[in-house]
């Protein structure tokens, strides 16, 4: 190999430091015990890390156990030396009390690996939603060349001849169960049918959303995000990703050269036109802050709210991941934005080319799935930021507002987009499940269900519990959706038009802490306001005299540390002390002996 890297590889500080031959011997010695040779590690070839997120504990990412072989092949063929290592597992469905705790923990561990070991560049394997931001946050902190390889969605789920999307089928079927339309066995069968193969959610839930975000940011090869996990193209993408990361190592193409305010605004746009997850707000903000990019809460409204819904994919639409892939995936969505003048095409990407160059010839092949910008599924279908006396920040995904919901709450003549509702307040999910069917609550279509105690500090970690369904009696009357509001999150696979991520949360004294059942809440979507109609003096009295909502004690050391160091959802729920550390690979760590 005769290539000369743009910047000397940092692994040379371990394996080829002429001033410390004793340390070189120490660093080299143990790598020999599984067959590597000194010549390989001292050849001037880049050491490429493969951040392995796949394991039996992470079914959504388990495909990477196999894909890593193709990544290795690509790295070797391009002249690099692959080194695979494990990343803290994250599994949204099964981790209790919430997988949100693990994003920051995986981030911390990955930073230490990328900084403290002789790694020149890294392939970030992603899938389950929080693995994507954890990897990108870490890559920004360390700032070595990095590329994202997503594992891809499952094959489409089918049940009794109908498409059933992962996650989305759960939320829809539980309403049918409450209405008495199906039994528990049918419920379980539908859930199982929605997960027919390896891969992450086959809906545009948070997993598909975040991997689309990685591609929109320019951190994945074009077309990577939507390839279903079992398809041959997924293995081919793994190979090409391995080849490309070696070239990036020589080019010194680091996250700091790719991630910019414009690239993050592109990501916001893609999430909106895709009908993506509201969880994207938290993760995009976290990634931007770790990258040192100035992104503000109001950017969601200013740059993405007025965008149309273009992707006909569950939960906002009809189809699932296989059809999205065949329709052209993320590049086809970005092509529509580019043609409409709503994409910042001069952003650099991992290809070494601009976004605009990557999108040539990417128009969709399926107009049932990806609609034209000028004739969309829905106009103004992005994310709306709200504020008021209950919180400084909340966000609402408008692409899942059904026609029935719009007619019931948002279509009063002369007051379109404005409604008032009686609050029914629950202190956590256990309280909700215990009391939602209590007739004494008098819940009817004039109510708004409020979940508090679900934020980063209160849960802890912030939980996906805000998408509350109405009482069974109301569902049997055909009212399947009520307005909901909370200081937690909701699953990206859910189709509830909730006000989410309310910050500050009740556990730190936010407005939901003094809200009481029976209070009237007024929501004005046009003005971006959500207020409890409670007099200021009464609010002051409640703050002064009433006990705060209950907060469960920490159950593990990490929960306690997480609560101590983590900020609010509006700012990405980051470990705020970690934001002081950026581009740390520019300084080599001290020797260990």
Coordinates of C-alpha atoms in Angstrom, one line a residue:
X1 CA 0.0 0.0 0.0
X2 CA 1.4 3.4 -1.0
X3 CA -1.3 5.7 0.2
X4 CA -0.3 8.5 2.5
X5 CA -2.9 9.5 5.1
X6 CA -4.0 13.1 5.3
X7 CA -3.1 13.0 9.0
X8 CA -0.8 10.4 10.7
X9 CA -2.9 7.5 12.0
X10 CA -3.2 7.7 15.8
X11 CA -2.6 3.9 16.1
X12 CA 1.1 4.7 15.2
X13 CA 1.3 6.2 18.7
X14 CA 0.7 2.7 20.1
X15 CA 2.5 0.4 17.6
X16 CA 5.3 2.5 16.0
X17 CA 6.6 5.0 18.5
X18 CA 10.4 5.0 18.1
X19 CA 10.8 6.9 21.4
X20 CA 9.1 4.2 23.5
X21 CA 10.0 0.8 22.1
X22 CA 9.2 -0.7 25.5
X23 CA 5.6 0.5 25.3
X24 CA 5.3 -0.6 21.7
X25 CA 6.3 -4.1 22.7
X26 CA 3.7 -4.1 25.5
X27 CA 0.9 -2.9 23.2
X28 CA 1.7 -5.3 20.5
X29 CA 2.4 -8.4 22.6
X30 CA -1.1 -9.6 23.5
X31 CA -2.6 -9.0 20.1
X32 CA -0.3 -11.8 18.9
X33 CA -2.2 -14.4 20.9
X34 CA -5.0 -14.8 18.4
X35 CA -2.9 -14.6 15.3
X36 CA -2.3 -11.0 14.3
X37 CA 1.2 -10.2 13.3
X38 CA 3.5 -7.3 14.2
X39 CA 3.8 -6.6 10.5
X40 CA 0.1 -6.0 10.2
X41 CA -0.2 -3.6 13.1
X42 CA 3.1 -1.7 12.2
X43 CA 2.4 -1.6 8.4
X44 CA 0.9 1.9 8.4
X45 CA -2.5 0.4 7.6
X46 CA -5.4 2.0 9.5
X47 CA -6.9 0.1 12.4
X48 CA -10.7 0.2 11.9
X49 CA -13.0 -0.5 14.8
X50 CA -16.3 -2.2 14.3
X51 CA -18.6 -1.1 17.2
X52 CA -20.7 -4.2 17.6
X53 CA -24.1 -3.5 19.0
X54 CA -25.6 -6.9 18.0
X55 CA -26.1 -9.6 20.7
X56 CA -28.8 -12.0 22.0
X57 CA -29.9 -9.2 24.3
X58 CA -30.4 -6.8 21.4
X59 CA -32.6 -8.7 18.9
X60 CA -33.1 -5.6 16.7
X61 CA -29.4 -5.4 16.2
X62 CA -28.5 -9.1 16.2
X63 CA -28.1 -9.1 12.4
X64 CA -24.8 -7.3 12.9
X65 CA -23.3 -10.4 14.4
X66 CA -23.4 -11.7 10.8
X67 CA -23.0 -8.4 9.0
X68 CA -19.7 -7.8 10.8
X69 CA -18.1 -10.5 8.6
X70 CA -18.9 -8.5 5.5
X71 CA -17.7 -5.3 7.1
X72 CA -14.4 -7.1 7.9
X73 CA -14.1 -8.3 4.3
X74 CA -14.6 -4.7 3.0
X75 CA -12.0 -3.3 5.5
X76 CA -9.4 -6.0 4.6
X77 CA -9.9 -5.6 0.8
X78 CA -9.5 -1.8 1.1
X79 CA -6.3 -2.2 3.1
X80 CA -7.4 -1.8 6.7
X81 CA -7.1 -3.9 9.8
X82 CA -10.5 -4.6 11.4
X83 CA -11.0 -4.8 15.2
X84 CA -14.5 -5.7 16.4
X85 CA -15.6 -4.8 20.0
X86 CA -18.8 -4.9 21.9
X87 CA -21.0 -1.9 22.8
X88 CA -23.4 -1.8 25.8
X89 CA -26.6 -3.4 24.6
X90 CA -29.8 -1.4 24.1
X91 CA -33.2 -3.1 23.5
X92 CA -36.2 -0.8 23.7
X93 CA -38.9 -3.4 24.1
X94 CA -37.4 -5.3 27.0
X95 CA -35.2 -3.0 29.1
X96 CA -36.8 -1.9 32.3
X97 CA -37.4 0.7 33.6
X98 CA -36.6 2.1 30.1
X99 CA -33.9 1.8 27.5
X100 CA -33.6 5.6 27.5
X101 CA -31.2 5.1 30.4
X102 CA -28.8 3.2 28.1
X103 CA -28.2 5.7 25.4
X104 CA -26.0 7.9 27.6
X105 CA -24.4 4.8 29.2
X106 CA -23.5 3.3 25.7
X107 CA -22.2 6.7 24.7
X108 CA -19.9 6.9 27.7
X109 CA -18.5 3.5 27.1
X110 CA -18.0 4.0 23.4
X111 CA -16.1 7.3 24.0
X112 CA -13.7 5.5 26.3
X113 CA -13.1 2.7 23.7
X114 CA -12.6 5.0 20.7
X115 CA -10.3 7.3 22.7
X116 CA -8.3 4.9 24.8
X117 CA -7.5 2.2 22.2
X118 CA -5.5 2.3 19.0
X119 CA -8.5 2.9 16.6
X120 CA -8.1 5.2 13.6
X121 CA -11.7 5.0 12.3
X122 CA -14.9 3.3 13.2
X123 CA -18.0 1.6 11.7
X124 CA -20.9 2.4 14.0
X125 CA -23.4 -0.5 13.8
X126 CA -26.9 0.7 14.6
X127 CA -30.5 -0.5 14.6
X128 CA -32.6 -0.2 17.7
X129 CA -33.3 3.5 18.0
X130 CA -30.9 4.6 20.7
X131 CA -27.9 2.8 19.3
X132 CA -27.8 5.4 16.5
X133 CA -27.5 8.6 18.6
X134 CA -25.2 6.9 21.1
X135 CA -22.8 6.0 18.4
X136 CA -22.9 9.4 16.6
X137 CA -22.6 11.3 19.9
X138 CA -19.5 9.3 20.8
X139 CA -18.0 9.7 17.3
X140 CA -18.4 13.5 17.6
X141 CA -16.8 13.6 21.1
X142 CA -13.8 11.7 19.9
X143 CA -13.8 12.9 16.3
X144 CA -12.2 10.1 14.3
X145 CA -13.6 9.1 10.9
X146 CA -16.9 7.3 11.5
X147 CA -19.6 5.8 9.3
X148 CA -23.0 4.4 10.3
X149 CA -24.1 1.0 9.1
X150 CA -27.7 0.3 10.1
X151 CA -28.9 -3.3 10.4
X152 CA -32.1 -2.6 8.5
X153 CA -35.8 -3.3 9.3
X154 CA -37.5 -6.6 9.5
X155 CA -39.5 -8.0 6.6
X156 CA -43.1 -6.8 6.3
X157 CA -45.4 -8.4 8.8
X158 CA -48.7 -10.0 7.6
X159 CA -51.7 -11.3 9.6
X160 CA -54.8 -12.6 7.9
X161 CA -53.9 -11.0 4.7
X162 CA -53.2 -7.5 6.1
X163 CA -50.0 -5.7 6.8
X164 CA -49.2 -5.5 10.5
X165 CA -46.4 -3.2 11.5
X166 CA -44.2 -3.7 14.5
X167 CA -45.2 -1.6 17.5
X168 CA -48.0 0.0 15.6
X169 CA -50.0 -3.2 15.7
X170 CA -49.6 -3.3 19.5
X171 CA -51.2 0.2 20.0
X172 CA -54.0 -0.5 17.5
X173 CA -54.7 -4.0 18.8
X174 CA -54.9 -3.0 22.4
X175 CA -57.7 -0.6 21.5
X176 CA -59.5 -3.5 19.8
X177 CA -58.9 -5.6 22.8
X178 CA -60.4 -3.0 25.0
X179 CA -63.4 -2.7 22.7
X180 CA -64.0 -6.5 22.9
X181 CA -63.3 -6.9 19.1
X182 CA -60.4 -9.4 19.6
X183 CA -59.2 -11.6 22.4
X184 CA -55.8 -11.9 24.1
X185 CA -54.7 -14.8 21.9
X186 CA -55.5 -12.8 18.8
X187 CA -53.6 -9.9 20.3
X188 CA -50.5 -12.0 20.8
X189 CA -50.7 -13.6 17.3
X190 CA -50.8 -10.1 15.7
X191 CA -47.8 -9.0 17.7
X192 CA -45.8 -12.1 16.7
X193 CA -46.9 -11.7 13.0
X194 CA -45.4 -8.2 12.9
X195 CA -41.9 -9.5 13.6
X196 CA -41.2 -12.1 10.8
X197 CA -37.4 -11.8 10.5
X198 CA -34.2 -10.4 11.8
X199 CA -34.1 -6.6 11.9
X200 CA -35.5 -3.6 13.8
X201 CA -39.1 -2.2 13.5
X202 CA -40.5 -2.4 10.0
X203 CA -42.6 0.7 10.6
X204 CA -41.3 4.3 10.6
X205 CA -40.9 4.1 14.3
X206 CA -37.9 5.5 16.1
X207 CA -35.5 2.9 14.8
X208 CA -36.2 3.5 11.1
X209 CA -36.4 7.3 11.9
X210 CA -33.0 7.5 13.5
X211 CA -31.3 5.4 10.8
X212 CA -32.9 7.7 8.3
X213 CA -31.5 10.6 10.3
X214 CA -28.0 9.2 10.1
X215 CA -28.3 9.0 6.3
X216 CA -29.8 12.5 6.1
X217 CA -26.9 13.8 8.2
X218 CA -24.5 12.3 5.6
X219 CA -23.1 9.7 8.0
X220 CA -24.3 6.6 6.0
X221 CA -23.8 5.5 2.5
X222 CA -26.8 6.6 0.3
X223 CA -29.6 4.0 0.5
X224 CA -28.3 2.3 3.6
X225 CA -31.1 3.0 6.1
X226 CA -34.1 1.3 4.4
X227 CA -32.5 -2.0 3.2
X228 CA -34.4 -4.8 5.0
X229 CA -32.1 -6.8 7.3
X230 CA -32.5 -10.2 5.4
X231 CA -32.0 -8.7 1.9
X232 CA -28.8 -9.5 0.0
X233 CA -28.3 -5.7 -0.5
X234 CA -27.8 -5.4 3.3
X235 CA -24.7 -7.6 3.2
X236 CA -23.5 -5.7 0.1
X237 CA -24.0 -2.4 1.9
X238 CA -21.9 -3.8 4.9
X239 CA -19.1 -4.7 2.5
X240 CA -19.1 -1.3 0.8
X241 CA -19.3 0.4 4.2
X242 CA -16.2 -1.5 5.3
X243 CA -14.4 -0.4 2.1
X244 CA -15.4 3.2 2.5
X245 CA -14.3 3.6 6.1
X246 CA -10.8 2.7 5.1
X247 CA -10.8 5.5 2.5
X248 CA -12.3 7.9 5.0
X249 CA -9.4 7.0 7.4
X250 CA -6.9 8.1 4.7
X251 CA -8.9 11.2 3.9
X252 CA -9.3 12.0 7.6
X253 CA -13.0 12.6 6.9
X254 CA -14.2 13.0 10.5
X255 CA -17.7 13.9 11.9
X256 CA -16.6 17.5 12.5
X257 CA -16.2 17.9 8.7
X258 CA -19.7 16.5 8.0
X259 CA -22.0 17.6 10.8
X260 CA -23.1 21.2 10.5
X261 CA -26.3 23.2 11.3
X262 CA -27.4 22.7 7.7
X263 CA -26.9 18.9 7.9
X264 CA -29.0 18.8 11.1
X265 CA -31.7 21.0 9.4
X266 CA -31.8 18.4 6.6
X267 CA -32.4 15.7 9.2
X268 CA -35.3 17.7 10.6
X269 CA -36.8 17.9 7.2
X270 CA -36.4 14.2 6.4
X271 CA -38.0 13.3 9.7
X272 CA -41.0 15.5 9.0
X273 CA -41.7 14.3 5.4
X274 CA -41.2 10.7 6.5
X275 CA -43.8 11.0 9.3
X276 CA -40.9 10.0 11.7
X277 CA -40.8 9.6 15.4
X278 CA -41.2 12.4 18.0
X279 CA -38.2 10.7 19.8
X280 CA -36.1 12.2 17.0
X281 CA -36.3 15.5 18.7
X282 CA -34.5 14.3 21.8
X283 CA -31.8 12.4 19.9
X284 CA -31.2 15.0 17.2
X285 CA -30.7 17.7 19.9
X286 CA -28.3 15.4 21.8
X287 CA -26.3 14.7 18.7
X288 CA -26.2 18.3 17.7
X289 CA -25.0 19.4 21.1
X290 CA -22.2 16.8 21.2
X291 CA -21.2 18.0 17.7
X292 CA -21.1 21.6 18.8
X293 CA -23.9 22.6 16.4
X294 CA -26.3 25.4 17.3
X295 CA -29.7 23.7 17.1
X296 CA -32.7 25.2 18.9
X297 CA -36.0 23.9 19.9
X298 CA -37.9 26.3 17.7
X299 CA -36.0 25.0 14.6
X300 CA -38.6 22.2 14.5
X301 CA -41.4 24.7 13.9
X302 CA -39.4 27.2 11.8
X303 CA -37.8 24.7 9.5
X304 CA -39.9 21.5 9.5
X305 CA -43.5 22.1 10.6
X306 CA -44.8 23.4 7.3
X307 CA -43.4 20.4 5.4
X308 CA -45.8 17.9 3.9
X309 CA -46.1 14.2 4.7
X310 CA -44.6 12.4 1.7
X311 CA -44.1 8.8 2.9
X312 CA -47.0 6.5 3.0
X313 CA -45.7 4.2 5.8
X314 CA -47.0 3.2 9.2
X315 CA -47.8 4.7 11.7
X316 CA -48.7 7.8 9.7
X317 CA -49.5 5.9 6.5
X318 CA -50.2 2.4 5.1
X319 CA -47.1 0.5 4.0
X320 CA -44.0 -1.0 5.7
X321 CA -40.2 -1.2 5.3
X322 CA -39.9 -3.5 2.3
X323 CA -42.1 -1.2 0.1
X324 CA -40.2 1.9 1.3
X325 CA -36.9 0.3 0.3
X326 CA -38.2 -0.6 -3.2
X327 CA -39.6 2.9 -3.5
X328 CA -36.1 4.3 -3.2
X329 CA -35.7 4.8 0.6
X330 CA -34.2 7.9 2.2
X331 CA -32.5 9.2 -1.0
X332 CA -35.9 9.3 -2.8
X333 CA -37.4 11.4 0.1
X334 CA -34.4 13.7 0.0
X335 CA -34.7 14.0 -3.8
X336 CA -38.2 15.4 -3.3
X337 CA -37.0 17.9 -0.8
X338 CA -34.2 18.9 -3.1
X339 CA -36.5 19.4 -6.1
X340 CA -38.7 21.6 -3.9
X341 CA -35.8 23.7 -2.7
X342 CA -36.1 22.5 0.9
X343 CA -32.8 20.6 1.1
X344 CA -29.3 22.0 1.8
X345 CA -27.5 20.1 -0.9
X346 CA -24.0 21.4 -0.3
X347 CA -23.5 19.5 2.9
X348 CA -20.6 17.0 2.8
X349 CA -21.2 13.3 3.3
X350 CA -19.2 10.1 4.0
X351 CA -19.0 9.5 0.3
X352 CA -16.7 12.5 0.1
X353 CA -19.3 14.1 -2.1
X354 CA -22.1 16.5 -1.3
X355 CA -25.6 15.5 -0.5
X356 CA -26.8 17.0 -3.9
X357 CA -24.2 14.9 -5.8
X358 CA -25.4 11.7 -4.0
X359 CA -29.0 12.3 -5.0
X360 CA -28.6 12.4 -8.8
X361 CA -31.1 10.0 -10.4
X362 CA -32.8 9.1 -7.1
X363 CA -36.4 9.9 -7.9
X364 CA -38.8 7.4 -6.5
X365 CA -40.1 4.4 -8.5
X366 CA -43.3 4.1 -6.5
X367 CA -45.7 7.0 -6.1
X368 CA -48.1 5.0 -3.9
X369 CA -45.4 5.1 -1.3
X370 CA -43.5 8.4 -1.8
X371 CA -45.8 11.2 -2.9
X372 CA -44.7 14.3 -4.8
X373 CA -43.9 17.3 -2.7
X374 CA -46.7 19.3 -4.4
X375 CA -49.3 16.6 -4.0
X376 CA -48.6 15.0 -0.6
X377 CA -50.4 12.8 1.7
X378 CA -50.9 15.7 4.1
X379 CA -49.9 19.4 4.1
X380 CA -48.1 21.0 7.0
X381 CA -47.5 17.6 8.6
X382 CA -44.3 18.3 10.6
X383 CA -43.6 18.8 14.2
X384 CA -45.2 21.6 16.2
X385 CA -43.4 23.1 19.2
X386 CA -45.7 24.4 22.0
X387 CA -45.1 26.3 25.3
X388 CA -47.2 27.7 28.0
X389 CA -47.6 27.8 31.8
X390 CA -47.4 24.0 32.0
X391 CA -44.0 23.7 30.3
X392 CA -41.4 25.7 28.4
X393 CA -41.2 23.1 25.6
X394 CA -43.4 20.4 24.3
X395 CA -43.6 18.8 20.8
X396 CA -46.5 17.4 18.8
X397 CA -46.3 15.1 15.8
X398 CA -49.0 16.4 13.5
X399 CA -48.8 13.8 10.8
X400 CA -50.8 11.3 12.9
X401 CA -53.7 13.7 13.6
X402 CA -56.6 11.6 12.2
X403 CA -59.6 13.2 10.5
X404 CA -61.8 12.0 13.3
X405 CA -59.5 13.7 15.9
X406 CA -59.4 16.9 13.8
X407 CA -63.2 17.0 13.4
X408 CA -63.8 16.5 17.1
X409 CA -61.2 18.8 18.6
X410 CA -59.7 21.2 15.9
X411 CA -62.6 22.2 13.7
X412 CA -64.8 24.5 15.8
X413 CA -66.0 27.3 13.4
X414 CA -64.1 30.5 14.2
X415 CA -61.7 28.7 16.5
X416 CA -60.0 26.1 14.2
X417 CA -57.0 24.5 15.9
X418 CA -58.1 25.5 19.4
X419 CA -59.8 23.4 22.0
X420 CA -60.2 23.2 25.7
X421 CA -60.4 19.9 27.7
X422 CA -60.7 18.8 31.3
X423 CA -57.4 17.4 32.7
X424 CA -57.3 13.9 34.1
X425 CA -53.8 13.6 35.7
X426 CA -51.9 10.3 36.3
X427 CA -48.7 10.0 38.4
X428 CA -46.9 7.4 36.2
X429 CA -48.0 4.5 34.1
X430 CA -48.9 2.3 37.1
X431 CA -51.4 4.9 38.2
X432 CA -52.8 5.2 34.7
X433 CA -53.4 1.4 34.3
X434 CA -54.9 1.1 37.8
X435 CA -57.4 4.0 37.3
X436 CA -58.1 4.6 33.6
X437 CA -61.3 2.5 33.8
X438 CA -62.5 4.0 37.1
X439 CA -66.0 5.4 36.4
X440 CA -65.5 7.9 39.1
X441 CA -63.1 9.8 36.9
X442 CA -65.9 10.6 34.5
X443 CA -63.6 10.5 31.5
X444 CA -65.4 11.5 28.3
X445 CA -64.5 13.0 24.9
X446 CA -64.0 16.4 26.6
X447 CA -61.0 15.2 28.6
X448 CA -57.3 15.3 28.1
X449 CA -55.2 12.6 29.7
X450 CA -52.0 13.8 31.4
X451 CA -49.0 11.7 32.3
X452 CA -46.5 13.1 34.7
X453 CA -43.5 11.6 36.4
X454 CA -42.3 10.1 33.1
X455 CA -39.3 12.4 32.3
X456 CA -35.5 11.8 32.6
X457 CA -35.4 12.4 36.3
X458 CA -38.9 11.3 37.3
X459 CA -38.9 7.8 35.7
X460 CA -35.8 7.8 35.5
X461 CA -34.7 7.9 31.9
X462 CA -38.0 9.1 30.4
X463 CA -40.5 6.5 29.4
X464 CA -42.7 5.9 26.3
X465 CA -45.9 6.1 28.3
X466 CA -47.7 9.2 27.1
X467 CA -49.7 7.5 24.3
X468 CA -52.5 6.6 26.7
X469 CA -55.7 5.1 25.3
X470 CA -59.2 6.1 26.5
X471 CA -61.1 4.0 29.0
X472 CA -62.6 0.8 27.6
X473 CA -66.1 2.2 27.8
X474 CA -65.2 5.1 25.6
X475 CA -63.5 2.9 23.1
X476 CA -66.6 0.7 22.9
X477 CA -68.5 3.9 21.9
X478 CA -66.1 4.4 19.0
X479 CA -63.8 7.1 20.6
X480 CA -60.4 5.5 20.2
X481 CA -58.2 8.6 20.8
X482 CA -58.2 11.3 23.4
X483 CA -55.8 14.3 23.6
X484 CA -52.8 13.3 25.7
X485 CA -50.0 15.3 27.3
X486 CA -47.0 14.3 29.3
X487 CA -43.4 14.9 30.4
X488 CA -42.3 11.5 28.9
X489 CA -42.2 10.2 25.4
X490 CA -44.2 7.9 23.3
X491 CA -43.2 5.1 21.0
X492 CA -42.3 6.2 17.5
X493 CA -44.5 3.4 16.3
X494 CA -47.6 4.9 18.0
X495 CA -50.3 6.9 16.1
X496 CA -51.4 9.1 18.9
X497 CA -51.4 12.9 18.4
X498 CA -49.8 13.6 21.8
X499 CA -48.0 16.6 23.3
X500 CA -44.7 15.0 24.4
X501 CA -41.3 15.6 25.9
X502 CA -42.7 18.4 28.1
X503 CA -39.8 20.3 29.7
X504 CA -39.2 21.0 32.5
X505 CA -40.7 17.8 33.8
X506 CA -42.8 17.5 36.9
X507 CA -40.0 15.9 38.9
X508 CA -37.9 19.1 38.7
X509 CA -40.9 21.5 39.4
X510 CA -42.3 21.9 35.9
X511 CA -45.9 23.1 35.5
X512 CA -47.3 19.5 35.4
X513 CA -46.2 19.2 39.1
X514 CA -49.0 21.6 40.2
X515 CA -51.6 20.6 37.7
X516 CA -54.7 18.9 39.2
X517 CA -57.4 16.7 37.7
X518 CA -60.4 18.9 36.8
X519 CA -58.3 21.8 35.7
X520 CA -59.1 23.1 32.2
X521 CA -56.3 23.0 29.6
X522 CA -56.5 25.2 26.5
X523 CA -54.5 24.2 23.5
X524 CA -54.0 26.6 20.6
X525 CA -52.1 25.0 17.8
X526 CA -51.9 28.1 15.7
X527 CA -50.3 30.1 18.5
X528 CA -48.2 27.1 19.7
X529 CA -49.7 27.4 23.2
X530 CA -50.7 25.0 25.9
X531 CA -52.0 26.5 29.1
X532 CA -53.9 25.4 32.2
X533 CA -56.6 28.0 32.9
X534 CA -55.6 28.4 36.5
X535 CA -55.1 31.8 38.1
X536 CA -51.5 32.8 38.9
X537 CA -52.3 33.2 42.6
X538 CA -53.7 29.6 42.7
X539 CA -50.7 28.3 41.0
X540 CA -48.5 30.0 43.6
X541 CA -50.6 28.5 46.4
X542 CA -50.3 25.0 45.0
X543 CA -46.6 25.3 44.6
X544 CA -46.3 26.6 48.2
X545 CA -48.7 24.3 50.0
X546 CA -49.1 21.0 48.0
X547 CA -46.6 18.2 48.2
X548 CA -44.7 17.5 44.9
X549 CA -45.7 14.5 42.8
X550 CA -44.1 11.2 43.9
X551 CA -40.7 10.3 42.5
X552 CA -39.5 6.7 42.9
X553 CA -36.1 6.2 44.4
X554 CA -33.2 5.1 42.3
X555 CA -32.8 1.3 42.1
X556 CA -29.2 1.1 40.7
X557 CA -26.0 3.1 40.8
X558 CA -26.4 4.2 37.2
X559 CA -30.0 5.4 37.8
X560 CA -28.7 7.6 40.6
X561 CA -25.8 9.0 38.5
X562 CA -28.1 9.4 35.5
X563 CA -30.5 11.5 37.6
X564 CA -27.6 13.6 38.9
X565 CA -26.0 14.4 35.6
X566 CA -28.8 14.3 32.9
X567 CA -30.6 17.4 31.6
X568 CA -34.2 17.7 30.2
X569 CA -35.7 16.4 27.0
X570 CA -35.8 19.8 25.4
X571 CA -32.0 19.8 25.3
X572 CA -31.6 16.1 24.4
X573 CA -31.4 14.7 27.9
X574 CA -27.6 14.7 27.6
X575 CA -25.0 14.3 30.3
X576 CA -24.3 17.9 30.3
X577 CA -20.8 17.7 31.8
X578 CA -19.8 15.6 28.7
X579 CA -20.5 18.5 26.4
X580 CA -17.2 20.1 27.5
X581 CA -15.4 17.3 25.7
X582 CA -15.1 17.5 21.9
X583 CA -12.5 16.2 19.4
X584 CA -10.6 14.5 22.1
X585 CA -8.7 12.3 19.7
X586 CA -6.5 15.3 18.9
X587 CA -4.6 14.5 22.1
X588 CA -3.2 11.0 22.5
X589 CA -3.8 9.5 26.0
X590 CA -0.9 9.0 28.3
X591 CA 0.9 5.7 28.3
X592 CA -0.3 3.1 30.8
X593 CA 3.1 2.0 32.1

